[in-house]
Amino acid sequence: MKYKTFILRLEDRSGHLLEVSKIISSHNANITRLSYNKVVDQHTVFIEVYADEKDIDYLSQELAERNYLLKDSSEEVDVLMTLQIIDIPGTVTNILQVFEKYDVNISYVNTQENNTSYQYCKIGLYAANSELIQKVLDEISTF
């Protein structure tokens, strides 16, 4: 079993995501993450699935045959995580500098002061590969 992220190009019409979901489930794959923001790009959808390698191969073939794949193969990742960050001036700036250092983009962020010494920051990160995400996490864990 393994995870695979697909970057899909879909039409902006009712039911198209449903069609893709049916294709994915027909290959015994489970959608573990879905990211879509019409404001950013009305056609691009990131879908991470979990399945046997053979099923993922067949799924990849079908998505390619239907011209849904934006890229045939990509190491790019879009992850959503929650960070516990110390609530002192400069911490967010330091974290943003690490994102810039590794060329990691923010796809989503939500954080708010909560009357404690920490903030819980829910953040979506988009990077060229999972190794970059790991380097970012390793570096910001030292703050």
mmCIF file with all atom_site columns, C-alpha atoms in Angstrom:
data_model
loop_
_atom_site.group_PDB
_atom_site.id
_atom_site.type_symbol
_atom_site.label_atom_id
_atom_site.label_alt_id
_atom_site.label_comp_id
_atom_site.label_asym_id
_atom_site.label_entity_id
_atom_site.label_seq_id
_atom_site.pdbx_PDB_ins_code
_atom_site.Cartn_x
_atom_site.Cartn_y
_atom_site.Cartn_z
_atom_site.occupancy
_atom_site.B_iso_or_equiv
_atom_site.pdbx_formal_charge
_atom_site.auth_seq_id
_atom_site.auth_comp_id
_atom_site.auth_asym_id
_atom_site.auth_atom_id
_atom_site.pdbx_PDB_model_num
ATOM 1   C CA . MET A 1 1   ? 0.000   0.000  0.000   1.00 0.00 ? 1   MET A CA 1
ATOM 2   C CA . LYS A 1 2   ? 1.212   3.501  -0.768  1.00 0.00 ? 2   LYS A CA 1
ATOM 3   C CA . TYR A 1 3   ? 0.142   7.118  -1.090  1.00 0.00 ? 3   TYR A CA 1
ATOM 4   C CA . LYS A 1 4   ? 0.132   9.015  -4.377  1.00 0.00 ? 4   LYS A CA 1
ATOM 5   C CA . THR A 1 5   ? -0.787  12.607 -5.092  1.00 0.00 ? 5   THR A CA 1
ATOM 6   C CA . PHE A 1 6   ? -2.412  13.428 -8.407  1.00 0.00 ? 6   PHE A CA 1
ATOM 7   C CA . ILE A 1 7   ? -2.645  16.936 -9.808  1.00 0.00 ? 7   ILE A CA 1
ATOM 8   C CA . LEU A 1 8   ? -5.740  16.995 -11.972 1.00 0.00 ? 8   LEU A CA 1
ATOM 9   C CA . ARG A 1 9   ? -7.146  19.434 -14.482 1.00 0.00 ? 9   ARG A CA 1
ATOM 10  C CA . LEU A 1 10  ? -10.942 19.331 -14.254 1.00 0.00 ? 10  LEU A CA 1
ATOM 11  C CA . GLU A 1 11  ? -13.728 21.222 -15.960 1.00 0.00 ? 11  GLU A CA 1
ATOM 12  C CA . ASP A 1 12  ? -15.634 23.768 -13.914 1.00 0.00 ? 12  ASP A CA 1
ATOM 13  C CA . ARG A 1 13  ? -18.957 21.954 -14.089 1.00 0.00 ? 13  ARG A CA 1
ATOM 14  C CA . SER A 1 14  ? -21.295 20.189 -11.742 1.00 0.00 ? 14  SER A CA 1
ATOM 15  C CA . GLY A 1 15  ? -20.520 16.514 -11.234 1.00 0.00 ? 15  GLY A CA 1
ATOM 16  C CA . HIS A 1 16  ? -16.980 16.410 -12.627 1.00 0.00 ? 16  HIS A CA 1
ATOM 17  C CA . LEU A 1 17  ? -15.367 15.838 -9.238  1.00 0.00 ? 17  LEU A CA 1
ATOM 18  C CA . LEU A 1 18  ? -17.973 13.131 -8.577  1.00 0.00 ? 18  LEU A CA 1
ATOM 19  C CA . GLU A 1 19  ? -16.912 11.377 -11.806 1.00 0.00 ? 19  GLU A CA 1
ATOM 20  C CA . VAL A 1 20  ? -13.266 11.438 -10.692 1.00 0.00 ? 20  VAL A CA 1
ATOM 21  C CA . SER A 1 21  ? -14.224 10.140 -7.259  1.00 0.00 ? 21  SER A CA 1
ATOM 22  C CA . LYS A 1 22  ? -16.016 7.193  -8.869  1.00 0.00 ? 22  LYS A CA 1
ATOM 23  C CA . ILE A 1 23  ? -12.970 6.422  -11.003 1.00 0.00 ? 23  ILE A CA 1
ATOM 24  C CA . ILE A 1 24  ? -10.739 6.506  -7.939  1.00 0.00 ? 24  ILE A CA 1
ATOM 25  C CA . SER A 1 25  ? -12.992 4.205  -5.925  1.00 0.00 ? 25  SER A CA 1
ATOM 26  C CA . SER A 1 26  ? -13.329 1.818  -8.880  1.00 0.00 ? 26  SER A CA 1
ATOM 27  C CA . HIS A 1 27  ? -9.574  1.217  -8.536  1.00 0.00 ? 27  HIS A CA 1
ATOM 28  C CA . ASN A 1 28  ? -9.904  0.419  -4.810  1.00 0.00 ? 28  ASN A CA 1
ATOM 29  C CA . ALA A 1 29  ? -8.155  3.675  -3.882  1.00 0.00 ? 29  ALA A CA 1
ATOM 30  C CA . ASN A 1 30  ? -9.118  5.759  -0.877  1.00 0.00 ? 30  ASN A CA 1
ATOM 31  C CA . ILE A 1 31  ? -9.006  9.564  -1.114  1.00 0.00 ? 31  ILE A CA 1
ATOM 32  C CA . THR A 1 32  ? -6.924  10.681 1.869   1.00 0.00 ? 32  THR A CA 1
ATOM 33  C CA . ARG A 1 33  ? -6.605  14.344 0.932   1.00 0.00 ? 33  ARG A CA 1
ATOM 34  C CA . LEU A 1 34  ? -8.345  16.651 -1.488  1.00 0.00 ? 34  LEU A CA 1
ATOM 35  C CA . SER A 1 35  ? -7.389  20.269 -2.083  1.00 0.00 ? 35  SER A CA 1
ATOM 36  C CA . TYR A 1 36  ? -9.277  22.663 -4.340  1.00 0.00 ? 36  TYR A CA 1
ATOM 37  C CA . ASN A 1 37  ? -9.569  26.433 -4.247  1.00 0.00 ? 37  ASN A CA 1
ATOM 38  C CA . LYS A 1 38  ? -11.586 27.976 -7.062  1.00 0.00 ? 38  LYS A CA 1
ATOM 39  C CA . VAL A 1 39  ? -10.279 31.438 -6.187  1.00 0.00 ? 39  VAL A CA 1
ATOM 40  C CA . VAL A 1 40  ? -6.692  30.319 -6.841  1.00 0.00 ? 40  VAL A CA 1
ATOM 41  C CA . ASP A 1 41  ? -7.356  28.114 -9.892  1.00 0.00 ? 41  ASP A CA 1
ATOM 42  C CA . GLN A 1 42  ? -10.804 26.985 -10.979 1.00 0.00 ? 42  GLN A CA 1
ATOM 43  C CA . HIS A 1 43  ? -9.510  23.891 -12.784 1.00 0.00 ? 43  HIS A CA 1
ATOM 44  C CA . THR A 1 44  ? -6.693  22.418 -10.658 1.00 0.00 ? 44  THR A CA 1
ATOM 45  C CA . VAL A 1 45  ? -7.436  19.802 -7.994  1.00 0.00 ? 45  VAL A CA 1
ATOM 46  C CA . PHE A 1 46  ? -4.911  17.978 -5.811  1.00 0.00 ? 46  PHE A CA 1
ATOM 47  C CA . ILE A 1 47  ? -6.016  14.509 -4.754  1.00 0.00 ? 47  ILE A CA 1
ATOM 48  C CA . GLU A 1 48  ? -3.960  12.162 -2.591  1.00 0.00 ? 48  GLU A CA 1
ATOM 49  C CA . VAL A 1 49  ? -4.985  8.513  -2.603  1.00 0.00 ? 49  VAL A CA 1
ATOM 50  C CA . TYR A 1 50  ? -3.961  5.402  -0.691  1.00 0.00 ? 50  TYR A CA 1
ATOM 51  C CA . ALA A 1 51  ? -4.023  2.023  -2.430  1.00 0.00 ? 51  ALA A CA 1
ATOM 52  C CA . ASP A 1 52  ? -2.011  -0.957 -3.579  1.00 0.00 ? 52  ASP A CA 1
ATOM 53  C CA . GLU A 1 53  ? 0.722   -0.012 -6.011  1.00 0.00 ? 53  GLU A CA 1
ATOM 54  C CA . LYS A 1 54  ? -0.911  -2.021 -8.812  1.00 0.00 ? 54  LYS A CA 1
ATOM 55  C CA . ASP A 1 55  ? -4.245  -0.231 -8.287  1.00 0.00 ? 55  ASP A CA 1
ATOM 56  C CA . ILE A 1 56  ? -2.483  3.141  -8.307  1.00 0.00 ? 56  ILE A CA 1
ATOM 57  C CA . ASP A 1 57  ? -0.810  2.225  -11.613 1.00 0.00 ? 57  ASP A CA 1
ATOM 58  C CA . TYR A 1 58  ? -4.173  1.360  -13.193 1.00 0.00 ? 58  TYR A CA 1
ATOM 59  C CA . LEU A 1 59  ? -5.737  4.504  -11.743 1.00 0.00 ? 59  LEU A CA 1
ATOM 60  C CA . SER A 1 60  ? -2.891  6.606  -13.180 1.00 0.00 ? 60  SER A CA 1
ATOM 61  C CA . GLN A 1 61  ? -3.457  5.033  -16.595 1.00 0.00 ? 61  GLN A CA 1
ATOM 62  C CA . GLU A 1 62  ? -7.174  5.782  -16.568 1.00 0.00 ? 62  GLU A CA 1
ATOM 63  C CA . LEU A 1 63  ? -6.703  9.368  -15.411 1.00 0.00 ? 63  LEU A CA 1
ATOM 64  C CA . ALA A 1 64  ? -4.125  9.868  -18.181 1.00 0.00 ? 64  ALA A CA 1
ATOM 65  C CA . GLU A 1 65  ? -6.403  8.308  -20.814 1.00 0.00 ? 65  GLU A CA 1
ATOM 66  C CA . ARG A 1 66  ? -9.169  10.711 -19.807 1.00 0.00 ? 66  ARG A CA 1
ATOM 67  C CA . ASN A 1 67  ? -6.708  13.652 -19.966 1.00 0.00 ? 67  ASN A CA 1
ATOM 68  C CA . TYR A 1 68  ? -7.341  14.554 -16.338 1.00 0.00 ? 68  TYR A CA 1
ATOM 69  C CA . LEU A 1 69  ? -3.687  14.572 -15.272 1.00 0.00 ? 69  LEU A CA 1
ATOM 70  C CA . LEU A 1 70  ? -2.107  17.995 -15.196 1.00 0.00 ? 70  LEU A CA 1
ATOM 71  C CA . LYS A 1 71  ? 1.264   16.278 -14.852 1.00 0.00 ? 71  LYS A CA 1
ATOM 72  C CA . ASP A 1 72  ? 1.877   12.608 -15.563 1.00 0.00 ? 72  ASP A CA 1
ATOM 73  C CA . SER A 1 73  ? 4.194   12.175 -12.628 1.00 0.00 ? 73  SER A CA 1
ATOM 74  C CA . SER A 1 74  ? 5.024   14.580 -9.895  1.00 0.00 ? 74  SER A CA 1
ATOM 75  C CA . GLU A 1 75  ? 6.841   14.554 -6.622  1.00 0.00 ? 75  GLU A CA 1
ATOM 76  C CA . GLU A 1 76  ? 5.056   17.754 -5.670  1.00 0.00 ? 76  GLU A CA 1
ATOM 77  C CA . VAL A 1 77  ? 3.184   17.573 -2.402  1.00 0.00 ? 77  VAL A CA 1
ATOM 78  C CA . ASP A 1 78  ? 0.435   19.591 -0.786  1.00 0.00 ? 78  ASP A CA 1
ATOM 79  C CA . VAL A 1 79  ? 0.157   18.835 2.925   1.00 0.00 ? 79  VAL A CA 1
ATOM 80  C CA . LEU A 1 80  ? -2.052  20.169 5.692   1.00 0.00 ? 80  LEU A CA 1
ATOM 81  C CA . MET A 1 81  ? -0.677  20.187 9.224   1.00 0.00 ? 81  MET A CA 1
ATOM 82  C CA . THR A 1 82  ? -1.138  21.812 12.590  1.00 0.00 ? 82  THR A CA 1
ATOM 83  C CA . LEU A 1 83  ? 1.886   23.470 14.162  1.00 0.00 ? 83  LEU A CA 1
ATOM 84  C CA . GLN A 1 84  ? 2.151   24.407 17.840  1.00 0.00 ? 84  GLN A CA 1
ATOM 85  C CA . ILE A 1 85  ? 4.165   27.630 17.842  1.00 0.00 ? 85  ILE A CA 1
ATOM 86  C CA . ILE A 1 86  ? 5.349   29.693 20.773  1.00 0.00 ? 86  ILE A CA 1
ATOM 87  C CA . ASP A 1 87  ? 3.399   32.952 21.010  1.00 0.00 ? 87  ASP A CA 1
ATOM 88  C CA . ILE A 1 88  ? 6.195   35.531 21.035  1.00 0.00 ? 88  ILE A CA 1
ATOM 89  C CA . PRO A 1 89  ? 7.024   38.315 18.574  1.00 0.00 ? 89  PRO A CA 1
ATOM 90  C CA . GLY A 1 90  ? 9.077   37.127 15.605  1.00 0.00 ? 90  GLY A CA 1
ATOM 91  C CA . THR A 1 91  ? 8.145   33.447 15.643  1.00 0.00 ? 91  THR A CA 1
ATOM 92  C CA . VAL A 1 92  ? 5.875   33.654 12.608  1.00 0.00 ? 92  VAL A CA 1
ATOM 93  C CA . THR A 1 93  ? 8.511   35.706 10.761  1.00 0.00 ? 93  THR A CA 1
ATOM 94  C CA . ASN A 1 94  ? 11.151  33.059 11.502  1.00 0.00 ? 94  ASN A CA 1
ATOM 95  C CA . ILE A 1 95  ? 8.868   30.299 10.196  1.00 0.00 ? 95  ILE A CA 1
ATOM 96  C CA . LEU A 1 96  ? 8.081   32.258 7.025   1.00 0.00 ? 96  LEU A CA 1
ATOM 97  C CA . GLN A 1 97  ? 11.804  32.726 6.394   1.00 0.00 ? 97  GLN A CA 1
ATOM 98  C CA . VAL A 1 98  ? 12.276  28.946 6.545   1.00 0.00 ? 98  VAL A CA 1
ATOM 99  C CA . PHE A 1 99  ? 9.460   28.501 4.001   1.00 0.00 ? 99  PHE A CA 1
ATOM 100 C CA . GLU A 1 100 ? 11.223  30.964 1.708   1.00 0.00 ? 100 GLU A CA 1
ATOM 101 C CA . LYS A 1 101 ? 14.606  29.271 2.215   1.00 0.00 ? 101 LYS A CA 1
ATOM 102 C CA . TYR A 1 102 ? 13.222  25.936 0.961   1.00 0.00 ? 102 TYR A CA 1
ATOM 103 C CA . ASP A 1 103 ? 10.867  27.456 -1.659  1.00 0.00 ? 103 ASP A CA 1
ATOM 104 C CA . VAL A 1 104 ? 7.779   26.099 0.091   1.00 0.00 ? 104 VAL A CA 1
ATOM 105 C CA . ASN A 1 105 ? 4.504   27.881 -0.630  1.00 0.00 ? 105 ASN A CA 1
ATOM 106 C CA . ILE A 1 106 ? 1.569   28.365 1.711   1.00 0.00 ? 106 ILE A CA 1
ATOM 107 C CA . SER A 1 107 ? -1.708  27.113 0.264   1.00 0.00 ? 107 SER A CA 1
ATOM 108 C CA . TYR A 1 108 ? -3.745  27.680 3.435   1.00 0.00 ? 108 TYR A CA 1
ATOM 109 C CA . VAL A 1 109 ? -3.172  29.208 6.867   1.00 0.00 ? 109 VAL A CA 1
ATOM 110 C CA . ASN A 1 110 ? -5.336  29.779 9.928   1.00 0.00 ? 110 ASN A CA 1
ATOM 111 C CA . THR A 1 111 ? -3.928  30.819 13.287  1.00 0.00 ? 111 THR A CA 1
ATOM 112 C CA . GLN A 1 112 ? -5.176  32.858 16.206  1.00 0.00 ? 112 GLN A CA 1
ATOM 113 C CA . GLU A 1 113 ? -4.052  33.860 19.683  1.00 0.00 ? 113 GLU A CA 1
ATOM 114 C CA . ASN A 1 114 ? -5.793  31.780 22.353  1.00 0.00 ? 114 ASN A CA 1
ATOM 115 C CA . ASN A 1 115 ? -4.687  33.250 25.728  1.00 0.00 ? 115 ASN A CA 1
ATOM 116 C CA . THR A 1 116 ? -1.905  30.678 26.170  1.00 0.00 ? 116 THR A CA 1
ATOM 117 C CA . SER A 1 117 ? 1.817   30.790 25.523  1.00 0.00 ? 117 SER A CA 1
ATOM 118 C CA . TYR A 1 118 ? 1.280   28.858 22.259  1.00 0.00 ? 118 TYR A CA 1
ATOM 119 C CA . GLN A 1 119 ? -0.741  29.210 19.089  1.00 0.00 ? 119 GLN A CA 1
ATOM 120 C CA . TYR A 1 120 ? -2.009  26.316 17.034  1.00 0.00 ? 120 TYR A CA 1
ATOM 121 C CA . CYS A 1 121 ? -1.424  27.154 13.398  1.00 0.00 ? 121 CYS A CA 1
ATOM 122 C CA . LYS A 1 122 ? -3.235  25.069 10.798  1.00 0.00 ? 122 LYS A CA 1
ATOM 123 C CA . ILE A 1 123 ? -1.278  25.434 7.587   1.00 0.00 ? 123 ILE A CA 1
ATOM 124 C CA . GLY A 1 124 ? -1.237  23.970 4.105   1.00 0.00 ? 124 GLY A CA 1
ATOM 125 C CA . LEU A 1 125 ? 2.158   23.755 2.438   1.00 0.00 ? 125 LEU A CA 1
ATOM 126 C CA . TYR A 1 126 ? 2.971   23.088 -1.190  1.00 0.00 ? 126 TYR A CA 1
ATOM 127 C CA . ALA A 1 127 ? 6.499   21.957 -2.109  1.00 0.00 ? 127 ALA A CA 1
ATOM 128 C CA . ALA A 1 128 ? 8.448   20.311 -4.904  1.00 0.00 ? 128 ALA A CA 1
ATOM 129 C CA . ASN A 1 129 ? 8.790   17.107 -2.851  1.00 0.00 ? 129 ASN A CA 1
ATOM 130 C CA . SER A 1 130 ? 8.212   15.618 0.587   1.00 0.00 ? 130 SER A CA 1
ATOM 131 C CA . GLU A 1 131 ? 11.914  15.875 1.463   1.00 0.00 ? 131 GLU A CA 1
ATOM 132 C CA . LEU A 1 132 ? 11.621  19.675 1.419   1.00 0.00 ? 132 LEU A CA 1
ATOM 133 C CA . ILE A 1 133 ? 8.631   19.516 3.757   1.00 0.00 ? 133 ILE A CA 1
ATOM 134 C CA . GLN A 1 134 ? 10.668  17.343 6.118   1.00 0.00 ? 134 GLN A CA 1
ATOM 135 C CA . LYS A 1 135 ? 13.577  19.813 6.058   1.00 0.00 ? 135 LYS A CA 1
ATOM 136 C CA . VAL A 1 136 ? 11.169  22.645 6.869   1.00 0.00 ? 136 VAL A CA 1
ATOM 137 C CA . LEU A 1 137 ? 9.675   20.701 9.775   1.00 0.00 ? 137 LEU A CA 1
ATOM 138 C CA . ASP A 1 138 ? 13.105  19.775 11.093  1.00 0.00 ? 138 ASP A CA 1
ATOM 139 C CA . GLU A 1 139 ? 14.233  23.396 11.022  1.00 0.00 ? 139 GLU A CA 1
ATOM 140 C CA . ILE A 1 140 ? 11.137  24.993 12.521  1.00 0.00 ? 140 ILE A CA 1
ATOM 141 C CA . SER A 1 141 ? 11.017  22.410 15.290  1.00 0.00 ? 141 SER A CA 1
ATOM 142 C CA . THR A 1 142 ? 14.117  24.100 16.709  1.00 0.00 ? 142 THR A CA 1
ATOM 143 C CA . PHE A 1 143 ? 12.216  27.362 17.376  1.00 0.00 ? 143 PHE A CA 1
#
